[in-house]
Amino acid sequence: MPGIYPKIIINFKAYNEGFGHSAHNIAKASEFVSEQSGVLIGVAPSYMEIHPISKHYEIPVYAQHVDAIEPGAHTGHILADAVRHAGAIGTLINHSERRLTLADVSGAVDAAKKANLQTVVCTNNIPTSAAAAAFSPDFIAIEPPELIGSGISVATADPAIIEDSVKAVKNINSNVRVLAGAGISTGDCVKRALELGADGVLLASGVVKAKDPEEVLFNLVSKI
Amino acid sequence: MPGIYPKIIINFKAYNEGFGHSAHNIAKASEFVSEQSGVLIGVAPSYMEIHPISKHYEIPVYAQHVDAIEPGAHTGHILADAVRHAGAIGTLINHSERRLTLADVSGAVDAAKKANLQTVVCTNNIPTSAAAAAFSPDFIAIEPPELIGSGISVATADPAIIEDSVKAVKNINSNVRVLAGAGISTGDCVKRALELGADGVLLASGVVKAKDPEEVLFNLVSKI
Amino acid sequence: MPGIYPKIIINFKAYNEGFGHSAHNIAKASEFVSEQSGVLIGVAPSYMEIHPISKHYEIPVYAQHVDAIEPGAHTGHILADAVRHAGAIGTLINHSERRLTLADVSGAVDAAKKANLQTVVCTNNIPTSAAAAAFSPDFIAIEPPELIGSGISVATADPAIIEDSVKAVKNINSNVRVLAGAGISTGDCVKRALELGADGVLLASGVVKAKDPEEVLFNLVSKI
Amino acid sequence: MPGIYPKIIINFKAYNEGFGHSAHNIAKASEFVSEQSGVLIGVAPSYMEIHPISKHYEIPVYAQHVDAIEPGAHTGHILADAVRHAGAIGTLINHSERRLTLADVSGAVDAAKKANLQTVVCTNNIPTSAAAAAFSPDFIAIEPPELIGSGISVATADPAIIEDSVKAVKNINSNVRVLAGAGISTGDCVKRALELGADGVLLASGVVKAKDPEEVLFNLVSKI
């Protein structure tokens, strides 16, 4: 699926629901809601599920991380080529729970691009968002500190929080897509994030821990 | 395969041969040589290959690493339960290319045991081998600095190098199996490692980068 | 001060009081209370204060960390020889806020010993305490999870919490001194820790953030 | 010394010469050559020597690293305020031997600025140099991979190697000074680096391990 960019990416993290039966359920729901709504939804399951999920469902699959390595003696590391071979079309890089050094963000983006993977670099404030734009990833997922774990929704937050991050990225490289990576739980949040300049959203527990992921996904795409 | 302990474990690292067609070839060869020789051989492929390889071959599959985490918000980390669910029966921990803090070696061994995974803790000298024995893993894979990257074979090295490490481990906990993790390339090396007190061997490029892995594996088991 | 082992070590961490005027005040109080009580008190200030504090006060000074390195190209790292030259007589290693890999705990203990520094290895549970004993440090400072940040005092906690950790260490190496590194705030706590088998205590904010560190220190030594 | 920017910074690393008598010698030579030549030379000694060297010599002193922390419970970390208090006027950040996460480069620059320290962010290629410029540090020290450990001098290397890095930085933020951090050993190298757009140089062993640091320093400033 080259050139196909989802509007919503679901990060399964290391939740219990991120592998096995639950993971398949979420993937299936993502496929179904994508088809019904025309809004493309991608998933980032556990590494071990990349293979089965990308074989069973017609959705873009992402790794949660790749290492800044070439093939070689790197036990326990994540090789971009192996991720690609397993069926992923992209990868998160530098998520707040899997931070990389500046040099390795650069190296991981390079490794992913060489392996023909889309790159989604996560950042934590305006300067790091601008910095990450220098690597020309496909996406930058911004997680503004004001929205992380605050319960504040993008729909009601100070618009500048999203707008300034979007500007910081687009000023450096206007081709980079911006994902709102915090403060998203409903269709109104998604709508507002897009109005404020974001190209999509990245979310996790809101879908993954939901009793009915399909229902949550239908709600998320309802206002686009 | 609970209670089944291989004599040889092959670490695929992040080599190009560690995923895809080559990985299947090595796994197939390991299965065949195990059946023919009666010497059980395990494999530690890339995370993404744990699922397909454990479905296709009757051999013990290991992860190359698990994190010291409970299920939860840990993007990009390796959850023991997810590794187990994918079909692995064990995991390497603290390989020299994926070092963990002392606290996380303890936590990763605990997480693996809870998930019913065998634990293979790698160590780099006599004191760390003794220290690791305090965690009561199933295996400790010793990589004596004298043998790492030196080209020196266990078969011709000072016997004390292996013997002293084995003693250091067994003195703390006699139930822990010791794998010789360096200086192994032929059946003579394996034979000598077992004579010196090791319970098996851990090796990587000698098999993974071989033109004919099956041939190398047959040679490795030939003197047991 | 070779062969001189404090009963109390004060960790200044990166508190505002850990450098400058406040740090001198705490060091001066430690010197005075040591002299008055006959109970030796050591201090672990910021690296930059090792030099001035060890020149001005007759107390044992510790670094808060040293790296597992030989002299060489290691920008920003802590060289044991440089710590020793600045006047420290020992160092903490593997504090819960500065965790090291298993291999580096081993390497840092070796580097410190070569530089003639006392070693105080911090651990977080019974297995890591036993493991650390394999490195034969001068001290192991135990920080039982039941006592960390719980507000529970050693004086009222389940005695087994301290006793079992002491036993785990002494079973491996009876020469290693054990410091109670959590749950200590008064003279009663110190007394109880010693009764339960500890050889001393390691504490931080209780002294460093106190309005009158001298008063707190006098209280700490009052029941020994 | 606010507003005073050296043309040459000497990184003492963790060399044996980086502390004690040798460190004082290098600092003294730096002071003397600065006075004689009018070319300001700064030094980055071991943390423990920041205090004595900044007291004894009239030269700008830098830490080799600061952590992205506020004052608090951070054992073994480097607090910018404590570095400043000890007499340093700036700090290296993200040296190739002390890499930080993207988030921590941002945090360390912020912490240093709050403590009124100059910031020298080290980078390893053109994209990371551009990225670091987004943090508006005082300096970016570029270490082009083509020059690191290659023995190739800036004076004879492809001019584009320096020029392209300088442009990448200045395009993002023209106020950021660029230091050539590799390929510098003589006055000709310094001259050439300045011609190619650099504002100064950062070097280490060439001075620190020299038999006669004063002689090397006089040579380095000779063509400016």
Short mmCIF file of N, CA and C in Angstrom, two decimals, chain A residues 60-190:
data_model
loop_
_atom_site.label_atom_id
_atom_site.label_comp_id
_atom_site.label_asym_id
_atom_site.label_seq_id
_atom_site.Cartn_x
_atom_site.Cartn_y
_atom_site.Cartn_z
N PRO A 60 -3.56 -1.03 6.78
CA PRO A 60 -2.14 -0.74 6.92
C PRO A 60 -1.68 -1.12 8.31
N VAL A 61 -0.59 -1.89 8.39
CA VAL A 61 -0.04 -2.34 9.66
C VAL A 61 1.30 -1.64 9.91
N TYR A 62 1.48 -1.18 11.14
CA TYR A 62 2.70 -0.47 11.53
C TYR A 62 3.40 -1.21 12.66
N ALA A 63 4.73 -1.19 12.67
CA ALA A 63 5.47 -1.61 13.85
C ALA A 63 5.42 -0.47 14.86
N GLN A 64 5.68 -0.76 16.11
CA GLN A 64 5.66 0.28 17.14
C GLN A 64 7.03 0.94 17.28
N HIS A 65 8.03 0.38 16.62
CA HIS A 65 9.41 0.87 16.76
C HIS A 65 10.28 0.10 15.79
N VAL A 66 11.29 0.75 15.22
CA VAL A 66 12.38 0.02 14.57
C VAL A 66 13.69 0.61 15.07
N ASP A 67 14.73 -0.20 15.06
CA ASP A 67 16.03 0.27 15.52
C ASP A 67 16.84 0.87 14.38
N ALA A 68 17.78 1.71 14.75
CA ALA A 68 18.65 2.39 13.79
C ALA A 68 19.81 1.47 13.44
N ILE A 69 19.47 0.33 12.85
CA ILE A 69 20.51 -0.66 12.56
C ILE A 69 20.43 -1.14 11.11
N GLU A 70 21.57 -1.61 10.65
CA GLU A 70 21.66 -2.39 9.42
C GLU A 70 21.52 -3.87 9.81
N PRO A 71 21.20 -4.75 8.86
CA PRO A 71 21.21 -6.17 9.18
C PRO A 71 22.56 -6.56 9.78
N GLY A 72 22.57 -7.39 10.80
CA GLY A 72 23.82 -7.80 11.42
C GLY A 72 23.63 -8.34 12.82
N ALA A 73 24.70 -8.27 13.61
CA ALA A 73 24.72 -8.88 14.93
C ALA A 73 24.09 -7.92 15.96
N HIS A 74 22.76 -7.92 16.01
CA HIS A 74 22.03 -7.03 16.92
C HIS A 74 20.90 -7.81 17.59
N THR A 75 21.27 -8.71 18.46
CA THR A 75 20.28 -9.55 19.13
C THR A 75 19.19 -8.71 19.80
N GLY A 76 17.94 -9.10 19.61
CA GLY A 76 16.83 -8.46 20.30
C GLY A 76 16.41 -7.14 19.72
N HIS A 77 17.04 -6.72 18.62
CA HIS A 77 16.68 -5.45 18.01
C HIS A 77 15.64 -5.65 16.90
N ILE A 78 15.08 -4.53 16.45
CA ILE A 78 14.02 -4.57 15.44
C ILE A 78 14.59 -4.07 14.12
N LEU A 79 14.69 -4.99 13.17
CA LEU A 79 15.24 -4.69 11.86
C LEU A 79 14.11 -4.25 10.92
N ALA A 80 14.29 -3.09 10.31
CA ALA A 80 13.24 -2.55 9.43
C ALA A 80 12.88 -3.54 8.32
N ASP A 81 13.88 -4.18 7.74
CA ASP A 81 13.61 -5.13 6.65
C ASP A 81 12.74 -6.30 7.12
N ALA A 82 12.97 -6.73 8.35
CA ALA A 82 12.20 -7.86 8.89
C ALA A 82 10.77 -7.43 9.17
N VAL A 83 10.60 -6.20 9.60
CA VAL A 83 9.27 -5.64 9.84
C VAL A 83 8.50 -5.55 8.52
N ARG A 84 9.18 -5.07 7.51
CA ARG A 84 8.58 -4.94 6.18
C ARG A 84 8.20 -6.31 5.63
N HIS A 85 9.14 -7.25 5.74
CA HIS A 85 8.89 -8.59 5.23
C HIS A 85 7.67 -9.23 5.89
N ALA A 86 7.48 -8.90 7.19
CA ALA A 86 6.35 -9.50 7.92
C ALA A 86 5.02 -8.90 7.50
N GLY A 87 5.05 -7.82 6.72
CA GLY A 87 3.81 -7.27 6.20
C GLY A 87 3.46 -5.86 6.64
N ALA A 88 4.29 -5.27 7.51
CA ALA A 88 4.03 -3.89 7.92
C ALA A 88 4.32 -2.95 6.76
N ILE A 89 3.62 -1.81 6.72
CA ILE A 89 3.91 -0.81 5.69
C ILE A 89 4.54 0.44 6.31
N GLY A 90 4.70 0.43 7.62
CA GLY A 90 5.29 1.59 8.27
C GLY A 90 5.65 1.29 9.70
N THR A 91 6.11 2.31 10.40
CA THR A 91 6.52 2.12 11.79
C THR A 91 6.45 3.41 12.57
N LEU A 92 6.06 3.31 13.83
CA LEU A 92 6.27 4.41 14.77
C LEU A 92 7.75 4.48 15.08
N ILE A 93 8.21 5.67 15.40
CA ILE A 93 9.62 5.88 15.79
C ILE A 93 9.62 6.92 16.91
N ASN A 94 10.35 6.63 17.98
CA ASN A 94 10.55 7.59 19.07
C ASN A 94 9.28 7.88 19.86
N HIS A 95 8.42 6.88 20.01
CA HIS A 95 7.25 7.07 20.87
C HIS A 95 7.70 7.44 22.28
N SER A 96 6.86 8.17 23.01
CA SER A 96 7.26 8.64 24.35
C SER A 96 7.60 7.48 25.28
N GLU A 97 7.12 6.29 24.95
CA GLU A 97 7.46 5.12 25.77
C GLU A 97 8.65 4.34 25.20
N ARG A 98 9.23 4.87 24.13
CA ARG A 98 10.36 4.17 23.48
C ARG A 98 11.25 5.22 22.83
N ARG A 99 11.76 6.11 23.67
CA ARG A 99 12.55 7.23 23.19
C ARG A 99 13.87 6.78 22.57
N LEU A 100 14.29 7.48 21.52
CA LEU A 100 15.57 7.22 20.87
C LEU A 100 16.45 8.45 20.98
N THR A 101 17.75 8.23 20.88
CA THR A 101 18.66 9.36 20.82
C THR A 101 18.41 10.12 19.52
N LEU A 102 18.81 11.38 19.53
CA LEU A 102 18.69 12.19 18.31
C LEU A 102 19.32 11.46 17.12
N ALA A 103 20.53 10.92 17.33
CA ALA A 103 21.22 10.21 16.25
C ALA A 103 20.43 9.00 15.79
N ASP A 104 19.78 8.31 16.72
CA ASP A 104 19.04 7.10 16.36
C ASP A 104 17.67 7.42 15.75
N VAL A 105 17.07 8.56 16.09
CA VAL A 105 15.85 8.96 15.36
C VAL A 105 16.22 9.10 13.89
N SER A 106 17.34 9.80 13.64
CA SER A 106 17.82 9.96 12.27
C SER A 106 18.09 8.61 11.63
N GLY A 107 18.78 7.75 12.35
CA GLY A 107 19.14 6.43 11.81
C GLY A 107 17.94 5.53 11.60
N ALA A 108 16.97 5.61 12.50
CA ALA A 108 15.78 4.75 12.37
C ALA A 108 14.92 5.22 11.19
N VAL A 109 14.81 6.54 11.01
CA VAL A 109 14.05 7.05 9.85
C VAL A 109 14.73 6.57 8.56
N ASP A 110 16.06 6.67 8.52
CA ASP A 110 16.79 6.22 7.34
C ASP A 110 16.58 4.72 7.09
N ALA A 111 16.70 3.94 8.16
CA ALA A 111 16.56 2.49 8.03
C ALA A 111 15.15 2.14 7.54
N ALA A 112 14.16 2.82 8.09
CA ALA A 112 12.77 2.55 7.69
C ALA A 112 12.54 2.93 6.22
N LYS A 113 13.06 4.09 5.83
CA LYS A 113 12.88 4.52 4.44
C LYS A 113 13.52 3.54 3.47
N LYS A 114 14.74 3.09 3.81
CA LYS A 114 15.42 2.12 2.95
C LYS A 114 14.61 0.84 2.80
N ALA A 115 13.88 0.49 3.87
CA ALA A 115 13.07 -0.74 3.84
C ALA A 115 11.69 -0.47 3.28
N ASN A 116 11.48 0.74 2.77
CA ASN A 116 10.20 1.10 2.15
C ASN A 116 9.06 1.11 3.16
N LEU A 117 9.38 1.55 4.37
CA LEU A 117 8.37 1.70 5.43
C LEU A 117 8.01 3.17 5.60
N GLN A 118 6.73 3.46 5.78
CA GLN A 118 6.33 4.81 6.20
C GLN A 118 6.87 5.08 7.60
N THR A 119 7.18 6.35 7.86
CA THR A 119 7.77 6.71 9.17
C THR A 119 6.84 7.66 9.91
N VAL A 120 6.57 7.34 11.17
CA VAL A 120 5.72 8.15 12.04
C VAL A 120 6.56 8.51 13.27
N VAL A 121 7.18 9.69 13.25
CA VAL A 121 8.05 10.08 14.36
C VAL A 121 7.23 10.81 15.42
N CYS A 122 7.32 10.35 16.65
CA CYS A 122 6.58 10.97 17.76
C CYS A 122 7.45 12.01 18.46
N THR A 123 6.81 13.11 18.86
CA THR A 123 7.54 14.22 19.49
C THR A 123 6.74 14.74 20.68
N ASN A 124 7.40 15.50 21.54
CA ASN A 124 6.78 15.87 22.81
C ASN A 124 6.58 17.36 23.04
N ASN A 125 7.05 18.20 22.13
CA ASN A 125 6.83 19.64 22.30
C ASN A 125 7.11 20.31 20.95
N ILE A 126 7.00 21.62 20.91
CA ILE A 126 7.17 22.32 19.64
C ILE A 126 8.60 22.21 19.11
N PRO A 127 9.62 22.44 19.93
CA PRO A 127 10.99 22.32 19.38
C PRO A 127 11.32 20.92 18.86
N THR A 128 10.89 19.88 19.58
CA THR A 128 11.20 18.53 19.08
C THR A 128 10.39 18.22 17.81
N SER A 129 9.21 18.80 17.68
CA SER A 129 8.43 18.61 16.46
C SER A 129 9.14 19.25 15.27
N ALA A 130 9.65 20.46 15.48
CA ALA A 130 10.40 21.13 14.42
C ALA A 130 11.65 20.34 14.09
N ALA A 131 12.33 19.87 15.14
CA ALA A 131 13.56 19.09 14.93
C ALA A 131 13.28 17.85 14.10
N ALA A 132 12.22 17.14 14.46
CA ALA A 132 11.91 15.88 13.77
C ALA A 132 11.57 16.12 12.30
N ALA A 133 11.02 17.31 12.00
CA ALA A 133 10.69 17.62 10.61
C ALA A 133 11.93 17.62 9.72
N ALA A 134 13.09 17.88 10.34
CA ALA A 134 14.34 17.89 9.58
C ALA A 134 14.67 16.52 9.00
N PHE A 135 14.04 15.47 9.53
CA PHE A 135 14.30 14.12 9.03
C PHE A 135 13.32 13.73 7.91
N SER A 136 12.39 14.64 7.58
CA SER A 136 11.42 14.38 6.52
C SER A 136 10.71 13.03 6.65
N PRO A 137 10.14 12.78 7.82
CA PRO A 137 9.35 11.54 7.94
C PRO A 137 8.02 11.71 7.22
N ASP A 138 7.28 10.63 7.04
CA ASP A 138 5.94 10.75 6.44
C ASP A 138 4.99 11.46 7.39
N PHE A 139 5.09 11.12 8.67
CA PHE A 139 4.23 11.71 9.70
C PHE A 139 5.07 12.17 10.90
N ILE A 140 4.58 13.21 11.56
CA ILE A 140 5.03 13.50 12.92
C ILE A 140 3.79 13.45 13.80
N ALA A 141 3.86 12.62 14.84
CA ALA A 141 2.74 12.52 15.78
C ALA A 141 3.09 13.35 17.00
N ILE A 142 2.37 14.43 17.18
CA ILE A 142 2.68 15.35 18.28
C ILE A 142 1.88 14.96 19.52
N GLU A 143 2.57 14.97 20.64
CA GLU A 143 1.92 14.68 21.91
C GLU A 143 2.15 15.86 22.84
N PRO A 144 1.37 16.94 22.67
CA PRO A 144 1.61 18.14 23.48
C PRO A 144 1.49 17.84 24.97
N PRO A 145 2.46 18.27 25.77
CA PRO A 145 2.45 17.98 27.21
C PRO A 145 1.16 18.46 27.88
N GLU A 146 0.53 19.50 27.31
CA GLU A 146 -0.70 20.00 27.93
C GLU A 146 -1.84 18.99 27.80
N LEU A 147 -1.75 18.08 26.83
CA LEU A 147 -2.87 17.16 26.58
C LEU A 147 -2.60 15.74 27.08
N ILE A 148 -1.33 15.42 27.29
CA ILE A 148 -0.98 14.05 27.68
C ILE A 148 -1.48 13.77 29.10
N GLY A 149 -2.28 12.76 29.23
CA GLY A 149 -2.73 12.32 30.55
C GLY A 149 -3.48 13.38 31.32
N SER A 150 -3.95 14.42 30.62
CA SER A 150 -4.61 15.51 31.31
C SER A 150 -6.12 15.36 31.26
N GLY A 151 -6.59 14.47 30.38
CA GLY A 151 -8.03 14.35 30.21
C GLY A 151 -8.62 15.48 29.38
N ILE A 152 -7.76 16.43 28.99
CA ILE A 152 -8.25 17.54 28.16
C ILE A 152 -8.37 17.07 26.72
N SER A 153 -9.50 17.36 26.10
CA SER A 153 -9.74 16.96 24.72
C SER A 153 -9.25 18.05 23.76
N VAL A 154 -8.79 17.61 22.61
CA VAL A 154 -8.41 18.56 21.55
C VAL A 154 -9.60 19.47 21.21
N ALA A 155 -10.81 18.90 21.36
CA ALA A 155 -12.02 19.64 20.97
C ALA A 155 -12.24 20.88 21.83
N THR A 156 -11.74 20.86 23.06
CA THR A 156 -12.00 21.97 23.98
C THR A 156 -10.71 22.68 24.40
N ALA A 157 -9.57 22.12 24.02
CA ALA A 157 -8.29 22.71 24.45
C ALA A 157 -8.01 24.01 23.69
N ASP A 158 -7.07 24.78 24.19
CA ASP A 158 -6.57 25.96 23.50
C ASP A 158 -6.15 25.55 22.08
N PRO A 159 -6.77 26.13 21.06
CA PRO A 159 -6.45 25.72 19.67
C PRO A 159 -4.97 25.86 19.35
N ALA A 160 -4.30 26.82 20.00
CA ALA A 160 -2.89 27.08 19.70
C ALA A 160 -2.02 25.86 19.96
N ILE A 161 -2.47 25.01 20.88
CA ILE A 161 -1.65 23.84 21.23
C ILE A 161 -1.40 22.98 20.00
N ILE A 162 -2.45 22.74 19.24
CA ILE A 162 -2.28 21.95 18.01
C ILE A 162 -1.72 22.82 16.88
N GLU A 163 -2.31 23.98 16.71
CA GLU A 163 -1.92 24.84 15.59
C GLU A 163 -0.43 25.18 15.60
N ASP A 164 0.12 25.49 16.77
CA ASP A 164 1.53 25.88 16.83
C ASP A 164 2.45 24.71 16.50
N SER A 165 2.05 23.52 16.91
CA SER A 165 2.86 22.35 16.58
C SER A 165 2.80 22.06 15.08
N VAL A 166 1.60 22.18 14.52
CA VAL A 166 1.45 21.95 13.08
C VAL A 166 2.32 22.94 12.31
N LYS A 167 2.25 24.22 12.72
CA LYS A 167 3.06 25.25 12.05
C LYS A 167 4.55 24.96 12.18
N ALA A 168 4.96 24.55 13.37
CA ALA A 168 6.38 24.28 13.60
C ALA A 168 6.90 23.22 12.63
N VAL A 169 6.06 22.20 12.40
CA VAL A 169 6.44 21.12 11.50
C VAL A 169 6.42 21.60 10.05
N LYS A 170 5.31 22.20 9.63
CA LYS A 170 5.12 22.57 8.22
C LYS A 170 6.10 23.68 7.79
N ASN A 171 6.50 24.53 8.75
CA ASN A 171 7.50 25.57 8.43
C ASN A 171 8.82 24.95 8.01
N ILE A 172 9.16 23.84 8.63
CA ILE A 172 10.43 23.17 8.28
C ILE A 172 10.24 22.34 7.02
N ASN A 173 9.12 21.64 6.93
CA ASN A 173 8.89 20.75 5.79
C ASN A 173 7.40 20.56 5.61
N SER A 174 6.85 21.20 4.59
CA SER A 174 5.39 21.22 4.44
C SER A 174 4.83 19.89 3.97
N ASN A 175 5.71 18.97 3.57
CA ASN A 175 5.24 17.66 3.11
C ASN A 175 4.96 16.69 4.25
N VAL A 176 5.42 17.04 5.43
CA VAL A 176 5.25 16.12 6.56
C VAL A 176 3.82 16.21 7.08
N ARG A 177 3.15 15.06 7.19
CA ARG A 177 1.81 15.02 7.77
C ARG A 177 1.90 15.05 9.29
N VAL A 178 0.95 15.74 9.91
CA VAL A 178 0.94 15.82 11.37
C VAL A 178 -0.24 15.03 11.93
N LEU A 179 0.05 14.19 12.90
CA LEU A 179 -1.00 13.46 13.62
C LEU A 179 -1.14 14.04 15.02
N ALA A 180 -2.36 14.24 15.46
CA ALA A 180 -2.60 14.63 16.85
C ALA A 180 -2.53 13.36 17.69
N GLY A 181 -1.57 13.32 18.60
CA GLY A 181 -1.29 12.09 19.33
C GLY A 181 -1.76 12.09 20.76
N ALA A 182 -2.58 13.05 21.14
CA ALA A 182 -3.09 13.11 22.51
C ALA A 182 -4.37 13.92 22.50
N GLY A 183 -5.23 13.65 23.46
CA GLY A 183 -6.46 14.44 23.58
C GLY A 183 -7.55 14.05 22.61
N ILE A 184 -7.46 12.81 22.08
CA ILE A 184 -8.44 12.35 21.08
C ILE A 184 -9.25 11.20 21.66
N SER A 185 -10.57 11.36 21.74
CA SER A 185 -11.37 10.21 22.14
C SER A 185 -12.68 10.05 21.36
N THR A 186 -13.14 11.10 20.71
CA THR A 186 -14.41 11.01 19.98
C THR A 186 -14.29 11.60 18.58
N GLY A 187 -15.34 11.47 17.84
CA GLY A 187 -15.41 12.05 16.50
C GLY A 187 -15.24 13.57 16.53
N ASP A 188 -15.73 14.20 17.59
CA ASP A 188 -15.55 15.65 17.70
C ASP A 188 -14.07 16.03 17.84
N CYS A 189 -13.34 15.24 18.60
CA CYS A 189 -11.90 15.50 18.76
C CYS A 189 -11.19 15.37 17.41
N VAL A 190 -11.54 14.31 16.67
CA VAL A 190 -10.91 14.08 15.37
C VAL A 190 -11.22 15.25 14.44
#
